[in-house]
mmCIF file of C-alpha atoms in Angstrom:
data_model
loop_
_atom_site.group_PDB
_atom_site.id
_atom_site.type_symbol
_atom_site.label_atom_id
_atom_site.label_comp_id
_atom_site.label_asym_id
_atom_site.label_seq_id
_atom_site.Cartn_x
_atom_site.Cartn_y
_atom_site.Cartn_z
ATOM 1 C CA ALA A 1 -0.298 0.263 -0.136
ATOM 2 C CA GLN A 2 1.013 3.603 -0.541
ATOM 3 C CA SER A 3 0.250 6.756 1.185
ATOM 4 C CA VAL A 4 1.379 10.477 0.943
ATOM 5 C CA THR A 5 1.216 13.095 3.767
ATOM 6 C CA GLN A 6 1.393 16.804 2.942
ATOM 7 C CA LEU A 7 2.052 18.221 6.078
ATOM 8 C CA GLY A 8 0.535 22.081 6.228
ATOM 9 C CA SER A 9 -2.417 23.065 3.663
ATOM 10 C CA HIS A 10 -1.517 26.188 3.676
ATOM 11 C CA VAL A 11 2.155 28.061 3.233
ATOM 12 C CA SER A 12 2.458 31.384 3.314
ATOM 13 C CA VAL A 13 6.016 32.966 2.750
ATOM 14 C CA SER A 14 7.208 36.542 1.994
ATOM 15 C CA GLU A 15 8.800 37.367 -1.577
ATOM 16 C CA GLY A 16 12.187 36.409 -1.694
ATOM 17 C CA ALA A 17 11.906 34.021 1.057
ATOM 18 C CA LEU A 18 12.834 30.062 0.996
ATOM 19 C CA VAL A 19 10.156 27.837 0.238
ATOM 20 C CA LEU A 20 9.793 24.385 2.014
ATOM 21 C CA LEU A 21 6.738 22.536 0.821
ATOM 22 C CA ARG A 22 6.850 19.097 3.146
ATOM 23 C CA CYS A 23 5.810 15.796 2.225
ATOM 24 C CA ASN A 24 6.115 12.372 3.365
ATOM 25 C CA TYR A 25 5.336 9.121 1.845
ATOM 26 C CA SER A 26 4.501 5.211 2.862
ATOM 27 C CA SER A 27 5.228 2.431 0.193
ATOM 28 C CA SER A 28 5.847 -0.963 0.360
ATOM 29 C CA VAL A 29 7.676 -1.431 -2.958
ATOM 30 C CA PRO A 30 10.496 1.009 -4.193
ATOM 31 C CA PRO A 31 8.669 4.626 -5.126
ATOM 32 C CA TYR A 32 8.554 6.773 -7.930
ATOM 33 C CA LEU A 33 7.931 10.439 -6.262
ATOM 34 C CA PHE A 34 6.652 13.619 -8.100
ATOM 35 C CA TRP A 35 6.018 17.273 -7.291
ATOM 36 C CA TYR A 36 2.818 18.621 -9.520
ATOM 37 C CA VAL A 37 1.741 22.522 -9.394
ATOM 38 C CA GLN A 38 -1.673 23.324 -10.186
ATOM 39 C CA TYR A 39 -2.699 27.128 -11.039
ATOM 40 C CA PRO A 40 -6.377 28.045 -10.410
ATOM 41 C CA ASN A 41 -8.735 26.142 -12.856
ATOM 42 C CA GLN A 42 -5.693 24.533 -14.891
ATOM 43 C CA GLY A 43 -4.622 20.830 -14.814
ATOM 44 C CA LEU A 44 -1.629 19.542 -12.797
ATOM 45 C CA GLN A 45 2.122 20.442 -13.959
ATOM 46 C CA LEU A 46 4.970 18.348 -13.529
ATOM 47 C CA LEU A 47 7.534 20.314 -11.329
ATOM 48 C CA LEU A 48 9.783 17.319 -11.148
ATOM 49 C CA LYS A 49 10.267 13.761 -10.285
ATOM 50 C CA TYR A 50 12.282 11.001 -8.620
ATOM 51 C CA THR A 51 13.049 7.338 -10.253
ATOM 52 C CA THR A 52 15.777 6.001 -9.275
ATOM 53 C CA GLY A 53 19.419 7.763 -9.060
ATOM 54 C CA ALA A 54 20.436 11.001 -7.603
ATOM 55 C CA THR A 55 18.481 11.633 -4.598
ATOM 56 C CA LEU A 56 18.691 15.486 -5.211
ATOM 57 C CA VAL A 57 16.273 16.031 -8.021
ATOM 58 C CA LYS A 58 16.062 19.438 -9.987
ATOM 59 C CA GLY A 59 12.669 20.943 -11.734
ATOM 60 C CA ILE A 60 11.354 23.473 -13.431
ATOM 61 C CA ASN A 61 11.127 27.023 -11.980
ATOM 62 C CA GLY A 62 14.061 26.868 -9.493
ATOM 63 C CA PHE A 63 12.795 24.214 -7.270
ATOM 64 C CA GLU A 64 14.212 21.057 -6.316
ATOM 65 C CA ALA A 65 13.384 17.864 -3.664
ATOM 66 C CA GLU A 66 15.606 15.691 -2.041
ATOM 67 C CA PHE A 67 14.660 11.963 -1.642
ATOM 68 C CA LYS A 68 15.562 10.626 1.523
ATOM 69 C CA LYS A 69 14.807 7.068 2.078
ATOM 70 C CA SER A 70 15.581 6.922 5.765
ATOM 71 C CA GLU A 71 13.207 9.784 6.385
ATOM 72 C CA THR A 72 10.611 8.661 3.893
ATOM 73 C CA SER A 73 10.541 12.304 2.753
ATOM 74 C CA PHE A 74 10.647 13.993 -0.437
ATOM 75 C CA HIS A 75 10.470 17.917 0.573
ATOM 76 C CA LEU A 76 10.213 20.630 -1.829
ATOM 77 C CA THR A 77 11.826 23.481 -1.923
ATOM 78 C CA LYS A 78 13.026 26.986 -3.694
ATOM 79 C CA PRO A 79 15.624 29.606 -2.385
ATOM 80 C CA SER A 80 13.735 32.613 -2.961
ATOM 81 C CA ALA A 81 9.772 32.834 -3.587
ATOM 82 C CA HIS A 82 8.459 34.718 -6.576
ATOM 83 C CA MET A 83 4.774 35.878 -6.698
ATOM 84 C CA SER A 84 4.126 33.664 -9.376
ATOM 85 C CA ASP A 85 4.798 30.719 -7.286
ATOM 86 C CA ALA A 86 1.696 31.260 -5.727
ATOM 87 C CA ALA A 87 -0.290 27.930 -6.801
ATOM 88 C CA GLU A 88 -0.975 24.492 -4.978
ATOM 89 C CA TYR A 89 1.412 22.126 -4.815
ATOM 90 C CA PHE A 90 0.716 18.330 -4.959
ATOM 91 C CA CYS A 91 3.238 15.301 -4.224
ATOM 92 C CA ALA A 92 2.488 12.014 -5.574
ATOM 93 C CA VAL A 93 3.942 8.693 -5.077
ATOM 94 C CA THR A 94 3.603 5.699 -7.624
ATOM 95 C CA GLY A 95 5.600 2.375 -7.680
ATOM 96 C CA THR A 96 2.325 -0.030 -8.199
ATOM 97 C CA TYR A 97 0.814 1.748 -11.417
ATOM 98 C CA LYS A 98 -1.229 4.269 -9.601
ATOM 99 C CA TYR A 99 -0.308 7.335 -8.467
ATOM 100 C CA ILE A 100 -1.531 8.566 -5.112
ATOM 101 C CA PHE A 101 -1.714 11.982 -4.185
ATOM 102 C CA GLY A 102 -1.041 14.008 -0.943
ATOM 103 C CA THR A 103 -4.209 16.708 -0.270
ATOM 104 C CA GLY A 104 -1.740 19.507 -1.654
ATOM 105 C CA THR A 105 -0.418 22.998 -0.021
ATOM 106 C CA ARG A 106 -1.607 25.959 -1.013
ATOM 107 C CA LEU A 107 1.316 28.240 -1.131
ATOM 108 C CA LYS A 108 0.796 32.269 -0.596
ATOM 109 C CA VAL A 109 3.380 34.637 -1.397
ATOM 110 C CA LEU A 110 3.267 38.102 0.303
ATOM 111 C CA ALA A 111 4.717 41.152 -1.287
ATOM 112 C CA GLU N 1 3.389 18.242 -29.231
ATOM 113 C CA ALA N 2 -0.041 18.813 -28.137
ATOM 114 C CA GLY N 3 -0.747 17.984 -24.445
ATOM 115 C CA VAL N 4 -3.890 15.944 -23.162
ATOM 116 C CA VAL N 5 -6.957 17.435 -24.535
ATOM 117 C CA GLN N 6 -10.117 17.539 -22.267
ATOM 118 C CA SER N 7 -13.450 18.996 -23.414
ATOM 119 C CA PRO N 8 -15.676 20.499 -22.141
ATOM 120 C CA ARG N 9 -13.901 22.678 -19.836
ATOM 121 C CA TYR N 10 -16.985 23.804 -17.463
ATOM 122 C CA LYS N 11 -20.235 21.963 -17.390
ATOM 123 C CA ILE N 12 -23.522 22.918 -15.594
ATOM 124 C CA ILE N 13 -26.428 20.249 -15.641
ATOM 125 C CA GLU N 14 -28.960 19.715 -13.297
ATOM 126 C CA LYS N 15 -28.981 16.741 -11.080
ATOM 127 C CA LYS N 16 -30.498 13.558 -12.639
ATOM 128 C CA GLN N 17 -29.483 14.794 -16.002
ATOM 129 C CA PRO N 18 -26.549 12.618 -17.844
ATOM 130 C CA VAL N 19 -23.300 14.186 -18.937
ATOM 131 C CA ALA N 20 -20.257 13.146 -20.762
ATOM 132 C CA PHE N 21 -16.523 14.077 -20.632
ATOM 133 C CA TRP N 22 -13.942 13.695 -23.681
ATOM 134 C CA CYS N 23 -10.547 13.117 -23.397
ATOM 135 C CA ASN N 24 -7.926 12.929 -26.121
ATOM 136 C CA PRO N 25 -4.391 11.591 -24.519
ATOM 137 C CA ILE N 26 -0.855 12.444 -26.228
ATOM 138 C CA SER N 27 0.071 10.481 -29.027
ATOM 139 C CA GLY N 28 1.596 7.118 -28.347
ATOM 140 C CA HIS N 29 0.868 7.488 -24.717
ATOM 141 C CA ASN N 30 -0.751 3.794 -24.084
ATOM 142 C CA THR N 31 -1.691 4.709 -20.394
ATOM 143 C CA LEU N 32 -4.880 6.541 -19.666
ATOM 144 C CA TYR N 33 -6.283 7.775 -16.271
ATOM 145 C CA TRP N 34 -9.409 9.214 -15.377
ATOM 146 C CA TYR N 35 -8.992 11.333 -12.300
ATOM 147 C CA LEU N 36 -11.737 12.966 -9.754
ATOM 148 C CA GLN N 37 -10.636 16.102 -7.316
ATOM 149 C CA ASN N 38 -12.872 17.608 -5.334
ATOM 150 C CA LEU N 39 -12.167 20.979 -4.171
ATOM 151 C CA GLY N 40 -9.281 21.220 -1.473
ATOM 152 C CA GLN N 41 -8.385 17.618 -2.372
ATOM 153 C CA GLY N 42 -5.723 15.685 -4.564
ATOM 154 C CA PRO N 43 -6.712 13.851 -7.257
ATOM 155 C CA GLU N 44 -8.314 10.364 -7.005
ATOM 156 C CA LEU N 45 -7.827 7.770 -9.577
ATOM 157 C CA LEU N 46 -11.335 6.615 -11.009
ATOM 158 C CA ILE N 47 -10.115 4.388 -13.838
ATOM 159 C CA ARG N 48 -7.107 3.531 -15.485
ATOM 160 C CA TYR N 49 -6.813 1.880 -19.030
ATOM 161 C CA GLU N 50 -3.635 0.097 -20.749
ATOM 162 C CA ASN N 51 -4.656 0.649 -24.396
ATOM 163 C CA GLU N 52 -8.505 -0.344 -24.609
ATOM 164 C CA GLU N 53 -8.439 -2.142 -21.324
ATOM 165 C CA ALA N 54 -9.723 -0.865 -18.382
ATOM 166 C CA VAL N 55 -7.193 -2.503 -15.903
ATOM 167 C CA ASP N 56 -8.059 -0.777 -12.614
ATOM 168 C CA ASP N 57 -11.609 0.752 -12.170
ATOM 169 C CA SER N 58 -11.921 -0.326 -8.208
ATOM 170 C CA GLN N 59 -12.581 3.602 -7.463
ATOM 171 C CA LEU N 60 -15.165 3.897 -10.368
ATOM 172 C CA PRO N 61 -18.978 3.963 -9.019
ATOM 173 C CA LYS N 62 -20.265 1.493 -11.449
ATOM 174 C CA ASP N 63 -23.780 2.083 -10.730
ATOM 175 C CA ARG N 64 -23.796 5.534 -12.488
ATOM 176 C CA PHE N 65 -20.180 6.226 -13.897
ATOM 177 C CA SER N 66 -18.906 4.399 -16.974
ATOM 178 C CA ALA N 67 -16.024 4.855 -19.244
ATOM 179 C CA GLU N 68 -14.691 3.736 -22.407
ATOM 180 C CA ARG N 69 -11.636 3.830 -24.477
ATOM 181 C CA LEU N 70 -12.287 2.683 -28.085
ATOM 182 C CA LYS N 71 -9.469 1.860 -30.165
ATOM 183 C CA GLY N 72 -6.993 2.850 -27.266
ATOM 184 C CA VAL N 73 -6.724 6.388 -28.065
ATOM 185 C CA ASP N 74 -9.953 8.980 -27.105
ATOM 186 C CA SER N 75 -11.651 8.189 -23.994
ATOM 187 C CA THR N 76 -15.010 9.042 -22.608
ATOM 188 C CA LEU N 77 -16.353 9.414 -19.332
ATOM 189 C CA LYS N 78 -19.737 9.158 -18.417
ATOM 190 C CA ILE N 79 -22.310 9.808 -15.648
ATOM 191 C CA GLN N 80 -25.786 8.912 -15.468
ATOM 192 C CA PRO N 81 -27.856 10.526 -13.657
ATOM 193 C CA ALA N 82 -25.763 13.111 -12.172
ATOM 194 C CA GLU N 83 -25.997 13.602 -8.283
ATOM 195 C CA LEU N 84 -25.339 17.023 -6.643
ATOM 196 C CA GLY N 85 -21.955 15.270 -4.874
ATOM 197 C CA ASP N 86 -20.535 14.681 -8.542
ATOM 198 C CA SER N 87 -19.605 18.263 -8.561
ATOM 199 C CA ALA N 88 -15.509 18.607 -9.027
ATOM 200 C CA VAL N 89 -12.901 18.610 -11.341
ATOM 201 C CA TYR N 90 -12.717 15.483 -13.808
ATOM 202 C CA LEU N 91 -9.044 15.344 -14.966
ATOM 203 C CA CYS N 92 -7.479 13.131 -17.612
ATOM 204 C CA ALA N 93 -4.006 12.233 -17.441
ATOM 205 C CA SER N 94 -1.887 9.932 -20.245
ATOM 206 C CA SER N 95 1.805 8.332 -19.706
ATOM 207 C CA LEU N 96 3.947 6.217 -22.094
ATOM 208 C CA GLY N 97 4.143 3.318 -19.727
ATOM 209 C CA LEU N 98 4.621 1.768 -16.314
ATOM 210 C CA THR N 99 8.103 1.521 -15.674
ATOM 211 C CA GLY N 100 10.692 4.071 -14.555
ATOM 212 C CA ALA N 101 10.447 7.540 -16.819
ATOM 213 C CA ASP N 102 7.321 5.863 -18.712
ATOM 214 C CA THR N 103 5.426 6.475 -15.890
ATOM 215 C CA GLU N 104 5.120 10.473 -15.582
ATOM 216 C CA ALA N 105 1.850 11.669 -16.247
ATOM 217 C CA PHE N 106 0.655 14.157 -18.242
ATOM 218 C CA PHE N 107 -2.518 15.959 -17.129
ATOM 219 C CA GLY N 108 -5.249 17.990 -19.278
ATOM 220 C CA GLN N 109 -6.556 21.074 -18.136
ATOM 221 C CA GLY N 110 -9.923 19.135 -16.376
ATOM 222 C CA THR N 111 -13.460 19.434 -16.927
ATOM 223 C CA ARG N 112 -15.294 21.184 -13.926
ATOM 224 C CA LEU N 113 -18.653 19.707 -13.505
ATOM 225 C CA THR N 114 -21.534 21.497 -11.364
ATOM 226 C CA VAL N 115 -24.347 19.959 -10.623
ATOM 227 C CA VAL N 116 -27.417 21.870 -9.601
#
């Protein structure tokens, strides 16, 4: 069985500040992990993914995430928030041919 | 390259009426998913197709929901009759396959259904 927990349904940061969105997963098989972003009235866009290999993965728009097996975590970070980063972010795990999504974290960027 | 195309983008219907959603996946993608996204929630899988075969429909409410993927390309999702609780966003996604990087799912913009 697989599951995803996103800590914090809402996160607010100031423009220019560090963004940290937390994701913990549970998986009985080696997981593939993803972060998606969703803007209002839009579908989901892939930010980055971890399948195998390097545990620090870089994505689009300056985001990166680190796979930590010992902590079962895949937290998303960005060194400096931009107003355009305001959106909803979903962490997802797969490994058994089905994506399991977290409940999402809405990021608000304050001017 | 065109992405996953869904139509309509928005649909408002009265309860007990039927409704259908259409999805055209990325060319060459064998795997097609329909997801349900309620407000403030993450997407939840309704059904997954491998080519034209529905290989995982365990979460599809079969009393009122049906889906098909003729010829293993386009897919339609139907609700008959619709209930107030069906109001949500219906997302279609596709991927090349099931292993490694092929599992990356590409999502359409979704159909927002409002049942009144």
